[in-house]
mmCIF file of C-alpha atoms in Angstrom:
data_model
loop_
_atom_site.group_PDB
_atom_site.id
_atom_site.type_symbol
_atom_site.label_atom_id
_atom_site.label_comp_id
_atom_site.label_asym_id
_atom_site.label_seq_id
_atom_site.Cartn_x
_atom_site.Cartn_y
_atom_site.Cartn_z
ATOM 1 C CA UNK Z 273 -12.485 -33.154 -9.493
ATOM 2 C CA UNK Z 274 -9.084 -31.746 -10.562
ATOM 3 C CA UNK Z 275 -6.710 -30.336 -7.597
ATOM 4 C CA UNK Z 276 -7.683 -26.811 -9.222
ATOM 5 C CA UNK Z 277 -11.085 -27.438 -9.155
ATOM 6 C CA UNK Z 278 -10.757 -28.514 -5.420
ATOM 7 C CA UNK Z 279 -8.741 -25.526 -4.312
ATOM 8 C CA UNK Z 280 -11.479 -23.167 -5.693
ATOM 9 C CA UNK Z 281 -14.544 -25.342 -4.739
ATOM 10 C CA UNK Z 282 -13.102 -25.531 -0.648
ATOM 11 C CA UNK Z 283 -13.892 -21.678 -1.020
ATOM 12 C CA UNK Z 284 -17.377 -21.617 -2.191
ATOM 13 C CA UNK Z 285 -20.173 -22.963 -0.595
ATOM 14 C CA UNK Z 286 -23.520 -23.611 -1.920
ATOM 15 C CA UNK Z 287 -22.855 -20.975 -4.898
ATOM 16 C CA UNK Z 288 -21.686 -18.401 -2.832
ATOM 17 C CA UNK Z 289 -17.831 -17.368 -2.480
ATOM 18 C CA UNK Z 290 -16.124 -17.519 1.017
ATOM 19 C CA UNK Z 291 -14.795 -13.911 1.989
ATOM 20 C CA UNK Z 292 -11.072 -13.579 2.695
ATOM 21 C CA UNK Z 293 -10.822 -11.135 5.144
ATOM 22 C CA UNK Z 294 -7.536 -10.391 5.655
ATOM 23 C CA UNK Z 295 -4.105 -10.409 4.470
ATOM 24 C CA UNK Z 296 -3.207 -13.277 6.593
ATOM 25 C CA UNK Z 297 -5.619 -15.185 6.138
ATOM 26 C CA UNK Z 298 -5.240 -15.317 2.402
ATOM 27 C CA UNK Z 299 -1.515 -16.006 3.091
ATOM 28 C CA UNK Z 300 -2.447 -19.102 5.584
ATOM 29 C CA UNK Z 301 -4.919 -20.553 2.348
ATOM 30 C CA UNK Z 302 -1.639 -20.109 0.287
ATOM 31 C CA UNK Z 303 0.849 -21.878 2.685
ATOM 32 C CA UNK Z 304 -1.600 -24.597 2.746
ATOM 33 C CA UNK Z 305 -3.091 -24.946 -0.288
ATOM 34 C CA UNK Z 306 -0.117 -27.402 -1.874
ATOM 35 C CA UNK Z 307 -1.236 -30.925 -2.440
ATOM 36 C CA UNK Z 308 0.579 -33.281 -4.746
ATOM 37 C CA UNK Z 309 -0.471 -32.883 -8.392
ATOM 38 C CA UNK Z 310 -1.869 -29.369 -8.000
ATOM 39 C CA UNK Z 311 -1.802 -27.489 -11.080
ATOM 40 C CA UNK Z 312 -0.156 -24.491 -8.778
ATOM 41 C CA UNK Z 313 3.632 -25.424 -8.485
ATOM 42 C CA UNK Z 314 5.601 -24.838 -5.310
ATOM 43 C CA UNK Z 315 7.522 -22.087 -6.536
ATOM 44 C CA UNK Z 316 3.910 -19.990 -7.847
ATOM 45 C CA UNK Z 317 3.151 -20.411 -4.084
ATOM 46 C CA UNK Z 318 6.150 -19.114 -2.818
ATOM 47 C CA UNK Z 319 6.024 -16.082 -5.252
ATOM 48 C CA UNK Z 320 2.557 -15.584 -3.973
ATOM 49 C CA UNK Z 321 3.594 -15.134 -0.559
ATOM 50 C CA UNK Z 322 6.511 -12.975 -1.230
ATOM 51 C CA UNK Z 323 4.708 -11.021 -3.042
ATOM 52 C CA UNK Z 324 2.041 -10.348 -0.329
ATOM 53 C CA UNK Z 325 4.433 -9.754 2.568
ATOM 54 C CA UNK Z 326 7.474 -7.563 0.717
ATOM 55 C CA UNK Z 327 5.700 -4.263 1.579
ATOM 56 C CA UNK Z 328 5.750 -5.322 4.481
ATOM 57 C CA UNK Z 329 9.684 -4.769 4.694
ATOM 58 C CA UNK Z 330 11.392 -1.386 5.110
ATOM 59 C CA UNK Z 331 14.889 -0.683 3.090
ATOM 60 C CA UNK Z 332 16.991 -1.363 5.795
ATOM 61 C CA UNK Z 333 16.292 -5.008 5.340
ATOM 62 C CA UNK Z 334 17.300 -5.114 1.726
ATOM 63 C CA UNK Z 335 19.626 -2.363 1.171
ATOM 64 C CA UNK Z 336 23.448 -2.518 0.049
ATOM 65 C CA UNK Z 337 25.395 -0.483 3.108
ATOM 66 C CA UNK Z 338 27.444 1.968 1.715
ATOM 67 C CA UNK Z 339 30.937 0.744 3.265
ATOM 68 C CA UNK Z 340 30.275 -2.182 1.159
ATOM 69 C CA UNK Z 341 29.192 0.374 -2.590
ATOM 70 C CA UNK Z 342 31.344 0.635 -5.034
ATOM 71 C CA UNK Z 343 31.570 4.193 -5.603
ATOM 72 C CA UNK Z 344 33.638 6.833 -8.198
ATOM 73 C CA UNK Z 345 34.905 10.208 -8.272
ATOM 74 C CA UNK Z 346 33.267 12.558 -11.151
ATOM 75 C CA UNK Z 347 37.202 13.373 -11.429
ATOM 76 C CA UNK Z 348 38.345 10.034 -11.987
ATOM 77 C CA UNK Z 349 39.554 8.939 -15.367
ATOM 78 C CA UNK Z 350 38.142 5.750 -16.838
ATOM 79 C CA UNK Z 351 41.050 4.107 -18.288
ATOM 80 C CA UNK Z 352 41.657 0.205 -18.344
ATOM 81 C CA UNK Z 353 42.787 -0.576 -15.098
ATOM 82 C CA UNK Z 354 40.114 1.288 -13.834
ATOM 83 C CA UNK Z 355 37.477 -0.110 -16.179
ATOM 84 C CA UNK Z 356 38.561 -3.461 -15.402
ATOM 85 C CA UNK Z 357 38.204 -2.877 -11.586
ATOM 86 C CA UNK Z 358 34.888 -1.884 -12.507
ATOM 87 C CA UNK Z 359 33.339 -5.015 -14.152
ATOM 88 C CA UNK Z 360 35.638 -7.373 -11.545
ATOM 89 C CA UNK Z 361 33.399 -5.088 -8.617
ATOM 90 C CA UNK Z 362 30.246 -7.190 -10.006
ATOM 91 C CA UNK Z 363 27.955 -4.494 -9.836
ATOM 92 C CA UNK Z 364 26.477 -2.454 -12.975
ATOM 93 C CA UNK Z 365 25.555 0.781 -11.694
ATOM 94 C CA UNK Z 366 27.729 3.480 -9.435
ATOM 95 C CA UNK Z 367 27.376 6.451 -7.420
ATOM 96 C CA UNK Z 368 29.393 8.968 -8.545
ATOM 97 C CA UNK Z 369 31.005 11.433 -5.687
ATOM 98 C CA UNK Z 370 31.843 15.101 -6.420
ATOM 99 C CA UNK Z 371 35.823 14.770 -5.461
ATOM 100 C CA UNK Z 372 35.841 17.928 -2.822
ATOM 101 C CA UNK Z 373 32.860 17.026 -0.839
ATOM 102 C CA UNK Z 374 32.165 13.689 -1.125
ATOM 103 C CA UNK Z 375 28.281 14.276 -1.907
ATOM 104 C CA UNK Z 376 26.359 11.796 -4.727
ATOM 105 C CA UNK Z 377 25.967 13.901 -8.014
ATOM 106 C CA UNK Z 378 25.189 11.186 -10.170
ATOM 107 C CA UNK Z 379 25.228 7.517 -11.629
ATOM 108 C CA UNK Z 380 27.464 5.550 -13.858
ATOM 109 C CA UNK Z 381 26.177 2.558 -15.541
ATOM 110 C CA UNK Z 382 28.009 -0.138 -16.422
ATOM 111 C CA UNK Z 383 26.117 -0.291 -20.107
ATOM 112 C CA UNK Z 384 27.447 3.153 -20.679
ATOM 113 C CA UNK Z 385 31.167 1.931 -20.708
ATOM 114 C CA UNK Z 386 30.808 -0.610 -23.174
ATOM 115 C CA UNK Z 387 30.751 1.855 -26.393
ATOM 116 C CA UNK Z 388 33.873 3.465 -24.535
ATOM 117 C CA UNK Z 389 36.443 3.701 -27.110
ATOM 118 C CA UNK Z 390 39.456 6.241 -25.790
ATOM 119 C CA UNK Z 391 40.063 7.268 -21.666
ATOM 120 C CA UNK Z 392 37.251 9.768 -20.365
ATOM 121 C CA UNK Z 393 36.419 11.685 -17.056
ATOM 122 C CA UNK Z 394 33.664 9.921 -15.509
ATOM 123 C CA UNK Z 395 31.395 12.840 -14.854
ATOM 124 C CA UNK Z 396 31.829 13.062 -19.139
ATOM 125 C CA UNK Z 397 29.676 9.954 -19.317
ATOM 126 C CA UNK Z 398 27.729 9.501 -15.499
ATOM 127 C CA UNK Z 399 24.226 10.590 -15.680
ATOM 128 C CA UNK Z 400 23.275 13.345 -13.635
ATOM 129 C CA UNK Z 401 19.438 12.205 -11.839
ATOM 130 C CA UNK Z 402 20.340 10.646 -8.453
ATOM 131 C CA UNK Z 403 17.519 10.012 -6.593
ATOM 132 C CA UNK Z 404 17.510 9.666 -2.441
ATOM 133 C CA UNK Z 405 15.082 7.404 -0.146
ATOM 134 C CA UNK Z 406 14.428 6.990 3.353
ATOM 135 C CA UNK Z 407 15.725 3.594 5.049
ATOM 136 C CA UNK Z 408 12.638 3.017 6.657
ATOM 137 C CA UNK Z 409 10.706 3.447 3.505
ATOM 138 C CA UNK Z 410 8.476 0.355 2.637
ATOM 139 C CA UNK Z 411 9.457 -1.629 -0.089
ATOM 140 C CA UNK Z 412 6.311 -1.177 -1.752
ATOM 141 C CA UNK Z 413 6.568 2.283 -1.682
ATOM 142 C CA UNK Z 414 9.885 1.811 -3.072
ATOM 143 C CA UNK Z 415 8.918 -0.125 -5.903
ATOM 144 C CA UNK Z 416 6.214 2.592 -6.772
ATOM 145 C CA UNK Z 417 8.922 5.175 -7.004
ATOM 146 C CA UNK Z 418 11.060 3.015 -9.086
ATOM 147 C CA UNK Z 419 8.345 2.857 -11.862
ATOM 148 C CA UNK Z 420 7.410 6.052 -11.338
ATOM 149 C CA UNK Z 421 11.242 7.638 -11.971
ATOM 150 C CA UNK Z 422 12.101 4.914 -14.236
ATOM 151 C CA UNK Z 423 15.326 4.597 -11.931
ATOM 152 C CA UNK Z 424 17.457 1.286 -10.948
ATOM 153 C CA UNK Z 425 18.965 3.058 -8.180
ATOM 154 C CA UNK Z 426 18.222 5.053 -4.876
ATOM 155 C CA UNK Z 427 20.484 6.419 -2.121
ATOM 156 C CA UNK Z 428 19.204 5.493 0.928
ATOM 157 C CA UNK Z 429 19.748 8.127 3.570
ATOM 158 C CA UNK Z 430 19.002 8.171 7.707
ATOM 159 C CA UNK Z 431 16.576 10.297 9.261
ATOM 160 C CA UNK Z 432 20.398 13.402 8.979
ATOM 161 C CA UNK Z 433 20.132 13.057 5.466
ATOM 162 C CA UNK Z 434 23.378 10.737 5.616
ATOM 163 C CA UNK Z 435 23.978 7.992 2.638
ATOM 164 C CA UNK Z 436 24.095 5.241 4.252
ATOM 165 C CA UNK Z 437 23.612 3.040 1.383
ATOM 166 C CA UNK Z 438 21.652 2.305 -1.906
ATOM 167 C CA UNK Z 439 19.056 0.071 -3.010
ATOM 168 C CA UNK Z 440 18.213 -1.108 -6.646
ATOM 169 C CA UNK Z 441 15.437 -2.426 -7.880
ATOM 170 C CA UNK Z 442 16.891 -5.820 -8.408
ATOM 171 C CA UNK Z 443 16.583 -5.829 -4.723
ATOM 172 C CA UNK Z 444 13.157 -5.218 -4.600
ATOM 173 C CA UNK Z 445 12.677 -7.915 -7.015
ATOM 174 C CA UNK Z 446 14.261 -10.507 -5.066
ATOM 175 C CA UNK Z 447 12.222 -9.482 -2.345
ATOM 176 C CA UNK Z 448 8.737 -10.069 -4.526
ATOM 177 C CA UNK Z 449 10.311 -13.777 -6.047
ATOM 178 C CA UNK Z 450 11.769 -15.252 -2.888
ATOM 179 C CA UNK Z 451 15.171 -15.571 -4.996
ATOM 180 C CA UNK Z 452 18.613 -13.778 -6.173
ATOM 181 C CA UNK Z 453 18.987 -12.211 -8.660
ATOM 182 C CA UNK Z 454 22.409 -12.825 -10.418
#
């Protein structure tokens, strides 16, 4: 017998297939299914298991606090320097702040600046859908609302309604393939 054939035939017994009946115990078959040669590969394990246990996690775990964000004003003139600062930060999206009050009133995404020919406002070229989440939302929850608002980015906010950071999907990813994302 092949190592597939193996894997699947330790699960049925005289025709009949063994019931899994719960979440951990598929993920204890999965963490100890891996024997040399098997057609399934280390890494399709681990993506298994991530993949079965990131709902489990709320935002909190994942999210980017917002004293470390890169932020803008809607005021603030994209010019070189500031353009420059921009790409150097790493990241490809921003929350934009209304200058007065300091609340989010939109994104700015790093794709948008490429076509960027002469010095704008930033609020002439941010996008104006910004989109809040609870930190103690589950991931899987989150991931659902990513598809379903065809977003990259959420504000996370407390139980005061206070940004306390954001979360992209890229995080969620990471959190479903076991790896960074770079």
């Amino acid at each position: 017998l092949n190592p597939l054939e193996r894997f699947i035939g330790s699960w049925i017994s005289q025709g009949e297939v063994r019931r899994i009946h719960s979440k951990e115990e598929l993920l204890d078959i999965l963490e100890h299914t891996q024997i040399d040669g098997d057609p399934i590969s280390k890494d399709e394990l681990d993506i298994a298991v991530h993949a079965m246990t990131f709902g489990d996690k709320k935002i909190t775990s994942i999210m980017t606090p917002k004293s470390v964000t890169k932020t803008v004003r809607a005021e603030d003139v994209l010019s070189p320097v500031m353009l420059a600062e921009l790409h150097d930060s790493g990241f490809s999206r921003f929350p934009v702040l209304e200058t007065e009050k300091g609340t989010v009133v939109g994104t700015l995404y790093s794709k948008d600046l490429a076509e960027l020919r002469s010095s704008k406002f930033v609020k002439d070229l941010m996008r104006p859908d910004v989109f809040y989440v609870n930190e103690f939302t589950s991931l899987d929850n989150v991931l659902n609302a990513f598809l379903r608002t065809q977003h990259h980015m959420f504000m996370v906010v407390n139980e005061f309604e206070e940004v306390v950071g954001i979360v992209t999907i890229e995080d969620v990813i990471e959190q479903i393939i076991g790896r960074k994302i770079v």
